[in-house]
Coordinates of C-alpha atoms and ligand atoms in Angstrom, one line a residue:
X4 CA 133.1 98.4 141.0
X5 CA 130.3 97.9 139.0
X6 CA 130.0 99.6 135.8
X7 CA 126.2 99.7 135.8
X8 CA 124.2 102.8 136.1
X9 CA 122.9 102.2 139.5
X10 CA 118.7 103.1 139.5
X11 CA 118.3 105.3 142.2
X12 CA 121.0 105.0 144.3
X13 CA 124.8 106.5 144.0
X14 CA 125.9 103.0 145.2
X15 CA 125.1 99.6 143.3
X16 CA 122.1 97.7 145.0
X17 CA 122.3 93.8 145.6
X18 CA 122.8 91.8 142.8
X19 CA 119.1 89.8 142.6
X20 CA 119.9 86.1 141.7
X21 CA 116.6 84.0 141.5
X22 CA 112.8 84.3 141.8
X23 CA 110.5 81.9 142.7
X24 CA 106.3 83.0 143.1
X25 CA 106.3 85.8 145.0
X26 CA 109.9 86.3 145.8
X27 CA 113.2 87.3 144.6
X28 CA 116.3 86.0 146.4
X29 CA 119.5 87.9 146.2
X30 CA 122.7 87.0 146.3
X31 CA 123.4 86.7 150.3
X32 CA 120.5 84.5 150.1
X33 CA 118.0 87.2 151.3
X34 CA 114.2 86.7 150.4
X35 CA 111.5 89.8 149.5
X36 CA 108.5 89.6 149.2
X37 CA 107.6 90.9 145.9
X38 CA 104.6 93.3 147.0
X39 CA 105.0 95.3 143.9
X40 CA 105.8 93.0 141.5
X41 CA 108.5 95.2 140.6
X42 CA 106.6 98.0 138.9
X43 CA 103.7 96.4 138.6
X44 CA 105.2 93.6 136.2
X45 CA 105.5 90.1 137.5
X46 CA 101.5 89.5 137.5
X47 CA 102.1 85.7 137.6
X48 CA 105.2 85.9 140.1
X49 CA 108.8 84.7 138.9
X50 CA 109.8 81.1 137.7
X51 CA 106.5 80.3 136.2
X52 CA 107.7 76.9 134.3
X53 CA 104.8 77.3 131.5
X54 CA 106.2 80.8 130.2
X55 CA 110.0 79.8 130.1
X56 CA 108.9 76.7 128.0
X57 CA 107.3 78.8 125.7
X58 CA 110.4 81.1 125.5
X59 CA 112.6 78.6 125.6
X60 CA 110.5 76.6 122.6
X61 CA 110.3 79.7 120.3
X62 CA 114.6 80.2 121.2
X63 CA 114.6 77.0 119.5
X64 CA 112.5 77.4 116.6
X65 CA 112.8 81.7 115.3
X66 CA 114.5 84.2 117.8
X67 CA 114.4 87.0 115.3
X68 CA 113.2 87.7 112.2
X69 CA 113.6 92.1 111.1
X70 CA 109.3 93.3 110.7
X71 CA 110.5 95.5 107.9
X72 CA 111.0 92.0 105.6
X73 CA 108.5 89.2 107.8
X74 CA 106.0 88.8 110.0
X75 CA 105.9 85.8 112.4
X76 CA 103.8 83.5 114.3
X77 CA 103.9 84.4 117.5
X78 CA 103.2 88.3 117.1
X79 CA 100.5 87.1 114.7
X80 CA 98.8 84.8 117.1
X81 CA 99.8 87.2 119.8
X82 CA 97.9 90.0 118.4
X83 CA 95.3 88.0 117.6
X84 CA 94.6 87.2 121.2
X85 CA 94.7 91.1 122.0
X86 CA 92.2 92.0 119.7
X87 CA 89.7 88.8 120.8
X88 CA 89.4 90.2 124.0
X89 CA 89.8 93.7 124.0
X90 CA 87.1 95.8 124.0
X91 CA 85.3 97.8 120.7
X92 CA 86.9 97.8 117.3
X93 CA 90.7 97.9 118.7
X94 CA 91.7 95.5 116.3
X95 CA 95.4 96.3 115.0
X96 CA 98.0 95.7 117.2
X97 CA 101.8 97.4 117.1
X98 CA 104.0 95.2 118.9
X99 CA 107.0 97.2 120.9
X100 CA 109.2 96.8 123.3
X101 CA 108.0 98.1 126.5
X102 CA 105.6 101.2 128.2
X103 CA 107.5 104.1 126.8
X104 CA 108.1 102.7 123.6
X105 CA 103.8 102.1 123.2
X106 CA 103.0 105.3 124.4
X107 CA 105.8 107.3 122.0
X108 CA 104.1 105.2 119.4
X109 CA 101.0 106.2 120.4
X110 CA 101.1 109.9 120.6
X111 CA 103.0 109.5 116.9
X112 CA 99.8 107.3 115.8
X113 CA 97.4 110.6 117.1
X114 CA 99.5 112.9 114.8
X115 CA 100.1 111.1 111.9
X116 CA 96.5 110.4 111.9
X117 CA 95.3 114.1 111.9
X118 CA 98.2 114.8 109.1
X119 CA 96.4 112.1 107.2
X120 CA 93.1 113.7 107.7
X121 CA 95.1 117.5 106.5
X122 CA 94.4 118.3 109.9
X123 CA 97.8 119.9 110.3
X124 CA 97.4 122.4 112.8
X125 CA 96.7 119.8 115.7
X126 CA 99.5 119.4 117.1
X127 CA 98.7 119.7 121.4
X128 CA 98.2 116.9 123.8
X129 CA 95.9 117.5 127.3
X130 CA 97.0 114.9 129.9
X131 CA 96.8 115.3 133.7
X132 CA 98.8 116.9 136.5
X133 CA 100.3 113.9 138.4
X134 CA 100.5 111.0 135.5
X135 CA 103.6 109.5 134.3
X136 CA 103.4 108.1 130.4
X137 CA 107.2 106.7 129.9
X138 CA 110.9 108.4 129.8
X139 CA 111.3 109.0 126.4
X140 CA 111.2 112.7 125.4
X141 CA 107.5 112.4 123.6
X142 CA 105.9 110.3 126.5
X143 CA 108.1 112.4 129.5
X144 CA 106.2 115.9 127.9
X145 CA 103.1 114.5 128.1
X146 CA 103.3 112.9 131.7
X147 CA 102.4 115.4 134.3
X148 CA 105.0 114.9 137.2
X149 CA 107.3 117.9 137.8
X150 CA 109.9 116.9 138.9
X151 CA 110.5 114.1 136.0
X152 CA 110.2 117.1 133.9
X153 CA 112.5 119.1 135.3
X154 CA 115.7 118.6 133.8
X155 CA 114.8 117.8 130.1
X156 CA 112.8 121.2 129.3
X157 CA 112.0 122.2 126.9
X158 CA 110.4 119.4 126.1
X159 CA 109.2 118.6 122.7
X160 CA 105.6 118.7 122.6
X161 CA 103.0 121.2 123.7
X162 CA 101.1 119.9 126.4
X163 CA 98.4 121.4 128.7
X164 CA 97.9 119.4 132.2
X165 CA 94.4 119.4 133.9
X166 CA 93.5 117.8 137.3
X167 CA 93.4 114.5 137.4
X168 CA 90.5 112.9 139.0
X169 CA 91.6 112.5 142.6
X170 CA 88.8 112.4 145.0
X171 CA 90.6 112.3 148.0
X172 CA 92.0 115.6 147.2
X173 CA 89.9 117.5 145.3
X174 CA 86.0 116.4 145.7
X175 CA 84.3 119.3 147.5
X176 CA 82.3 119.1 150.6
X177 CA 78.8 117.5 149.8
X178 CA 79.2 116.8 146.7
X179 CA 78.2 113.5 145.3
X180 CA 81.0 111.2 143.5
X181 CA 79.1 111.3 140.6
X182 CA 78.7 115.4 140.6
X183 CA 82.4 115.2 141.4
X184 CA 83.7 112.9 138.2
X185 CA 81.5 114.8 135.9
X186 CA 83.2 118.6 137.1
X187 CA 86.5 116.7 136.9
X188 CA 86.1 115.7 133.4
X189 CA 85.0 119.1 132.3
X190 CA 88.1 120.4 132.9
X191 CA 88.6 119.2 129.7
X192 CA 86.3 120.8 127.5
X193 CA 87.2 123.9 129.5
X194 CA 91.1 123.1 128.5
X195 CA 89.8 122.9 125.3
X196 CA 88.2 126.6 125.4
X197 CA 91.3 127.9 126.4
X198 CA 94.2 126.5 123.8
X199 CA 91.1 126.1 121.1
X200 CA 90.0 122.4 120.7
X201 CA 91.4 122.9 117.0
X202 CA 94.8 122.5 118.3
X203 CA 94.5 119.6 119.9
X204 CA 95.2 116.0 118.7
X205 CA 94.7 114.1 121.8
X206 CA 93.4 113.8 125.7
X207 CA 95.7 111.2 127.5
X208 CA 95.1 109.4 130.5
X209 CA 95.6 106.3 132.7
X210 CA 92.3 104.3 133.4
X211 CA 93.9 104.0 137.0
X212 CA 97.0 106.0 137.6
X213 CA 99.6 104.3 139.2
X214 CA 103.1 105.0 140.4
X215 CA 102.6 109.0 140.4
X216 CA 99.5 109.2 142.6
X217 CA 98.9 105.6 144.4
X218 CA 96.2 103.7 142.2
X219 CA 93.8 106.7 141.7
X220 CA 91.0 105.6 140.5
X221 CA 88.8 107.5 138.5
X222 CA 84.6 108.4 139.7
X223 CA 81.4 107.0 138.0
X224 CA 81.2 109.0 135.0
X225 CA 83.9 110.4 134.7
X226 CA 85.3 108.6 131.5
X227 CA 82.3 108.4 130.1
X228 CA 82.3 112.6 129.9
X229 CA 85.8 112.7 128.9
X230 CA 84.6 110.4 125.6
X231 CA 82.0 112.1 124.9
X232 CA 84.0 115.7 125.4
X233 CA 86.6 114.1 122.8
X234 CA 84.0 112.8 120.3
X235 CA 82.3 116.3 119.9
X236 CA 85.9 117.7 119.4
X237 CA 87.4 116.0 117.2
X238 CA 90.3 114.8 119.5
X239 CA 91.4 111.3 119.9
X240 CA 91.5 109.5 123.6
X241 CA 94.6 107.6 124.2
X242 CA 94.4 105.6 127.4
X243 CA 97.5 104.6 129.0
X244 CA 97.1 100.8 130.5
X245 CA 100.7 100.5 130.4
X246 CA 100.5 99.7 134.6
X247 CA 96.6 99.2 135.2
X248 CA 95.9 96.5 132.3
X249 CA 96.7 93.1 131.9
X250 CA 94.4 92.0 134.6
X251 CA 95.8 94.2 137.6
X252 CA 92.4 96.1 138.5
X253 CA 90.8 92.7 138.0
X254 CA 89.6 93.0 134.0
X255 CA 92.0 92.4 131.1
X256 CA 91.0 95.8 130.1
X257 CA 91.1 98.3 132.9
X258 CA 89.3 100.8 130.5
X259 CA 86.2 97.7 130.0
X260 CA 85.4 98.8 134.2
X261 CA 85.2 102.3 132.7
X262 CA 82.8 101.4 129.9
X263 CA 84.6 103.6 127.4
X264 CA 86.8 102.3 124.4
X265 CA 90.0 104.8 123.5
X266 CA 91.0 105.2 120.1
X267 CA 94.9 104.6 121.1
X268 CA 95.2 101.6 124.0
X269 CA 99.3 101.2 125.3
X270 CA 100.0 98.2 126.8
X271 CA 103.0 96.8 128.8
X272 CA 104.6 95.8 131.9
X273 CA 102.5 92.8 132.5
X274 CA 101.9 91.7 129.1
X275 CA 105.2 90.6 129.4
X276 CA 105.1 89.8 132.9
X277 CA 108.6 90.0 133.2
X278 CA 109.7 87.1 131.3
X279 CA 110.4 89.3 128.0
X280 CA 110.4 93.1 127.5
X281 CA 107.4 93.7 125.2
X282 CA 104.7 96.1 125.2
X283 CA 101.8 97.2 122.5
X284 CA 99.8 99.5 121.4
X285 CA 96.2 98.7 120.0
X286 CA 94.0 101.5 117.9
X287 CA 90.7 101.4 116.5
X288 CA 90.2 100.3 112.7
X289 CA 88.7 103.7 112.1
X290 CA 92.5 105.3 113.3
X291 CA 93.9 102.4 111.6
X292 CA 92.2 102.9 108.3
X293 CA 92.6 106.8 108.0
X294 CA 96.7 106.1 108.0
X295 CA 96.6 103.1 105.8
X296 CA 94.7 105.1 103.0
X297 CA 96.4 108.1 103.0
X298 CA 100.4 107.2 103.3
X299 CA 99.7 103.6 103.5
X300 CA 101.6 102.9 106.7
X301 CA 102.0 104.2 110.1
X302 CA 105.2 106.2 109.7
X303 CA 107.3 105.0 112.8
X304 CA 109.2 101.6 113.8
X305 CA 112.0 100.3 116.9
X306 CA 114.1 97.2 115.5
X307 CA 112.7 94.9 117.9
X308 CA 109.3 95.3 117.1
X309 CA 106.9 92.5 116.8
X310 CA 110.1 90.7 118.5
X311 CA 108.8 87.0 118.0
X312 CA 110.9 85.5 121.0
X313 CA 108.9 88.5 123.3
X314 CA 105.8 88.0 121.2
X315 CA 105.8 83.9 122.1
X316 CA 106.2 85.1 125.5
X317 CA 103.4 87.6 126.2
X318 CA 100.8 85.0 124.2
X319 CA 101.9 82.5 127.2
X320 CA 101.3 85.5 129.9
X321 CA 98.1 86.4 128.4
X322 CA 96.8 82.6 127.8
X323 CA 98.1 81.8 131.7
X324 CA 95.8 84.8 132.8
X325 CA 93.1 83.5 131.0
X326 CA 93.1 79.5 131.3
X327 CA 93.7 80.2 134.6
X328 CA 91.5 82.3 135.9
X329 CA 93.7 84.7 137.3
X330 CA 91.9 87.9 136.8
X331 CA 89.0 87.2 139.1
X332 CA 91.5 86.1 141.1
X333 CA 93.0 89.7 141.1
X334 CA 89.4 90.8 142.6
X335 CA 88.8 87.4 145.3
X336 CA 92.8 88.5 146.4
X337 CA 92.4 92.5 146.3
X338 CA 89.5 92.5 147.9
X339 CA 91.2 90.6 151.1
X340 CA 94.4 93.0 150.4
X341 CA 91.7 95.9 150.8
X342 CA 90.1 94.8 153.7
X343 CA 93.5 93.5 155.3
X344 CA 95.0 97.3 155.0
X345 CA 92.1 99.1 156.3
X346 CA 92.4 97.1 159.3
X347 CA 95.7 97.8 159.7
X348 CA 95.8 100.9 158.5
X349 CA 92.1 102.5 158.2
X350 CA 92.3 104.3 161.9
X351 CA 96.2 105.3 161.4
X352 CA 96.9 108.6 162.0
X353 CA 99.5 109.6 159.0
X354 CA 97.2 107.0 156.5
X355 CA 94.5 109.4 155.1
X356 CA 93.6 107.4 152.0
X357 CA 93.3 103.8 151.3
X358 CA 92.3 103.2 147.3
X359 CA 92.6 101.4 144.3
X360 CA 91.0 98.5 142.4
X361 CA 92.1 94.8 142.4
X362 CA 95.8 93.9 143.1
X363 CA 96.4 97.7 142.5
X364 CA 96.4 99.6 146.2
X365 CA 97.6 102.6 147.4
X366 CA 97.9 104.1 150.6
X367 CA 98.4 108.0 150.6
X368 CA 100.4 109.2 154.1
X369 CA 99.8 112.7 155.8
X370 CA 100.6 114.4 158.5
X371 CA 97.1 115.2 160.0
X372 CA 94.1 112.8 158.8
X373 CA 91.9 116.1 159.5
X374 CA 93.4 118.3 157.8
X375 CA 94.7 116.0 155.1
X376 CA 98.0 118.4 155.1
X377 CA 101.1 116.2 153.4
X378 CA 104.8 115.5 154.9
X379 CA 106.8 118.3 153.6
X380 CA 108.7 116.8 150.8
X381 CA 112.4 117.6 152.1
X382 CA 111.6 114.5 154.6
X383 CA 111.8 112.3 152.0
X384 CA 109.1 110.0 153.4
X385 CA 108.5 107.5 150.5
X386 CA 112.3 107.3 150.1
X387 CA 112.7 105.9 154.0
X388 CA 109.7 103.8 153.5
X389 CA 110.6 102.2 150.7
X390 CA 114.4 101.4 151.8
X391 CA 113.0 100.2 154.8
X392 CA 111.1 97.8 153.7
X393 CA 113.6 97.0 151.0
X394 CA 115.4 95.9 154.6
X395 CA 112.6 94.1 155.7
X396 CA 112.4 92.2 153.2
X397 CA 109.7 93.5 151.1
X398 CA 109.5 95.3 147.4
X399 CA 107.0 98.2 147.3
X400 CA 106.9 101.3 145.7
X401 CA 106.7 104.4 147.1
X402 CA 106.5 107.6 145.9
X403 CA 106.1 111.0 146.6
X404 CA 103.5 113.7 146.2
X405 CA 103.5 116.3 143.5
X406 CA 100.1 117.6 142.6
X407 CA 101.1 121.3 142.9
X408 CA 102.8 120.4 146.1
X409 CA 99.3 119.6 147.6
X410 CA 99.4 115.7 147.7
X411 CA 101.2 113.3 150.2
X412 CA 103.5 110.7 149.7
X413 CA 101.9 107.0 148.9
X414 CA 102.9 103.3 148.5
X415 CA 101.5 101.3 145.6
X416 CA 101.2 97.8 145.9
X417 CA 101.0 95.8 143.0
X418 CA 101.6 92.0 143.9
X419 CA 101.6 88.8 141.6
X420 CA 98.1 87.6 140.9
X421 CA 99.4 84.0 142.7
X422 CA 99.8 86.2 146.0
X423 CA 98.2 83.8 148.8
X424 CA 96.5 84.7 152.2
X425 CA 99.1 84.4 154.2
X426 CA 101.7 86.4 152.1
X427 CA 99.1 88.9 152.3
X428 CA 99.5 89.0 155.7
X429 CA 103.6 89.2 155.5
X430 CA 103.0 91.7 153.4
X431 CA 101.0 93.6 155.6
X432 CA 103.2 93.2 158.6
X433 CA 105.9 94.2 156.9
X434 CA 104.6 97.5 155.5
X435 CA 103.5 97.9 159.0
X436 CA 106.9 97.7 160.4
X437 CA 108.3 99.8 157.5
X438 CA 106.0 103.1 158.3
X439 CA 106.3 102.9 162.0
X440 CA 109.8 102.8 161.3
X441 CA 110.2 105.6 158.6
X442 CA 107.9 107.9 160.8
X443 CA 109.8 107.6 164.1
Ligands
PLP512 N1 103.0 104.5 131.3 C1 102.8 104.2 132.6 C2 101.4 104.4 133.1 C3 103.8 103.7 133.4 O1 103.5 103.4 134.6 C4 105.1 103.4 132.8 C5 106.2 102.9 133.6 O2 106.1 102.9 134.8 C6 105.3 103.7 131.4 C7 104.2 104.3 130.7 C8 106.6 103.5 130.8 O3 106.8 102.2 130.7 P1 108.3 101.6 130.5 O4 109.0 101.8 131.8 O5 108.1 100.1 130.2 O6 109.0 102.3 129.4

């Protein structure tokens, strides 16, 4: 018996032994394809030789050293390389341990800077319907997915939930994308009118949301309103890149393809790519400056933080994405991915949406393209599909659909940046296969 929790399943899954680019072997000696790269981690695939040298190399040299007593080179140099290429004045960098761990900080960064400003009565987040921020009890109550919810209510903060931007769904009947992206982010300011923008402390929101709703991507505009509505209010814009960044959508930055710079930036997943667990959160110098004036420092802190071992790490992800070129590889690569699953998939009768950007895809399934209606949830659709494929060899990540009941199921894709032409194709195939199968 094993005495690990088991994920998702009452019964322990196979035990995964080695990976190697694009695929993961487990311990019968079966291969899968890594169409997911897990949850959108393993951006340069598994084994990479450069990245365990570096570990391996800092091992030798400093594993550890507490943040309350040092800093350390490779956080320093780490953060360092953040702030070089990230967009705007985000230049401090808070070094954490993984998604959940940045966004707690981050929502903790929004308050502590209105208490510093005597702003005390701020104390509500907006985010959106169908979002997911982490599994901690901060970042659960500001991710918009019901069912997550559920079980840990009351949760601990107040948080009001708008629409997100979802296209597919929600853009009416001749109405331009634009039109559309600018009504969608005036939900905001008319959130704001109801719970009083003096109450609120920050709008959060994925650049591209990912495992709840399939790589939604936002319209033209639509940021650029929601900046504009948080400016005029007073209320600080936290994006979550904790999935979408790190090259994925085919910019370091997902929020540069936006043309807006957040106050708050969580980072994760593939900054560590897998090889360490590590994640960060970058603010401004003006959100920055307003803490270290008033108490002098941010008032929160995790053990492992600044972890040089992860740190040495995540400076050999990011350096590998850059000295290699990997992120426009993300768009040569996703734009084959895109074209290779319309084909398949564009004319399919249960496949009503096809979207995403870069190596970040999703396909949405429904039970008449027409009418756009969804599966009925008890069929557990995404389930079948994705321990399906799971059979035939491939890792993707399905999900189902929540927004008020009205969305349908989808997979995300999310492969390594390496993924070839022809794993494109197996992938393909074998997400084909899985479908046909799990709607028989
Ligand atoms: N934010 C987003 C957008 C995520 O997709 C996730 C994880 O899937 C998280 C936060 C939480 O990250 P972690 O699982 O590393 O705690």
């Amino acid at each position: 018996m094993s005495h690990i929790f088991p994920r998702h399943t009452k019964s322990a899954p196979p035990v995964a032994v080695s990976g190697a680019g694009c695929y993961l072997t487990d311990a019968s000696g079966k291969q899968y394809l890594d169409a997911s790269g897990g949850a959108a981690v393993s951006c340069l695939g598994h084994g990479d030789r450069t990245i365990i040298d570096a570990i391996k190399n800092q091992l030798d040299t400093l594993a550890y050293a507490h943040t309350g007593f040092f800093t350390s080179e490779p956080a320093e140099k780490l953060a360092d390389l953040l702030v070089e290429h990230a967009p705007g004045d985000l230049d401090r960098v808070y070094l954490v341990s993984g998604g959940s761990e940045a966004m707690e900080a981050a929502l903790k960064l929004a308050r502590q800077y209105h208490y510093e400003r005597g702003d005390m009565n701020r104390g509500r987040i907006i985010a959106r319907k169908q979002s997911y921020h982490g599994n901690t009890l901060g970042a659960l109550a500001t991710g918009g997915n019901e069912w997550r919810r559920a079980q840990f209510a009351p949760l601990l903060m107040d948080v009001s939930h708008i629409d997100p931007c979802y296209e597919y769904r929600l853009r009416r009947e001749g109405e331009s994308l634009e039109d559309y992206g600018l009504r969608a982010a005036n939900l905001l300011e008319e959130e704001l009118q109801r719970v009083g923008p003096e109450t609120v402390m920050a709008f959060v929101a994925e650049p591209v949301v990912g495992a709840t709703a399939g790589a939604l991507t936002a319209a033209p505009g639509y940021f650029k309103r929601i900046r504009e509505i948080c400016d005029r209010h007073g209320i600080l814009l936290i994006l979550d890149e904790v999935m979408c960044g790190m090259g994925r959508t085919g910019a370091l930055f997902a929020c540069t393809q936006e043309d807006v710079v957040p106050d708050i930036l969580a980072i994760a997943k593939g900054l560590g790519a897998g090889y360490q667990p590590i994640g960060a959160m970058l603010c401004t110098s003006a959100v920055y400056d307003t803490i270290a004036d008033g108490s002098g420092f941010f008032q929160h802190g995790h053990t492992y933080l600044g972890h040089p071992t992860a740190a040495a790490g995540a400076h050999a992800v990011v350096s590998a994405l850059l000295d290699r070129n990997l992120i426009p590889r993300v768009t040569v690569q996703g734009d084959k991915l895109r074209r290779a699953l319309q084909a398949r998939f564009g004319q399919h009768a249960n496949i009503g949406d096809i979207r995403g950007k870069g190596l970040f895809m999703g396909l949405e399934l429904v039970e008449d393209r027409d009418t756009k209606a969804p599966y009925d949830p008890k069929r557990g659709l995404a389930g079948k599909i994705k321990k399906l494929a799971f059979e035939n060899g491939l890792i993707c990540y399905p999900m189902s659909g929540t927004i008020d009941g009205k969305s349908g199921d989808h997979v995300l894709l999310a492969p390594p940046f390496i993924i070839e032409d022809r794993q494109i194709d197996e992938l393909v195939d074998k997400l084909d296969r899985s479908i046909e199968q799990a709607l028989a």
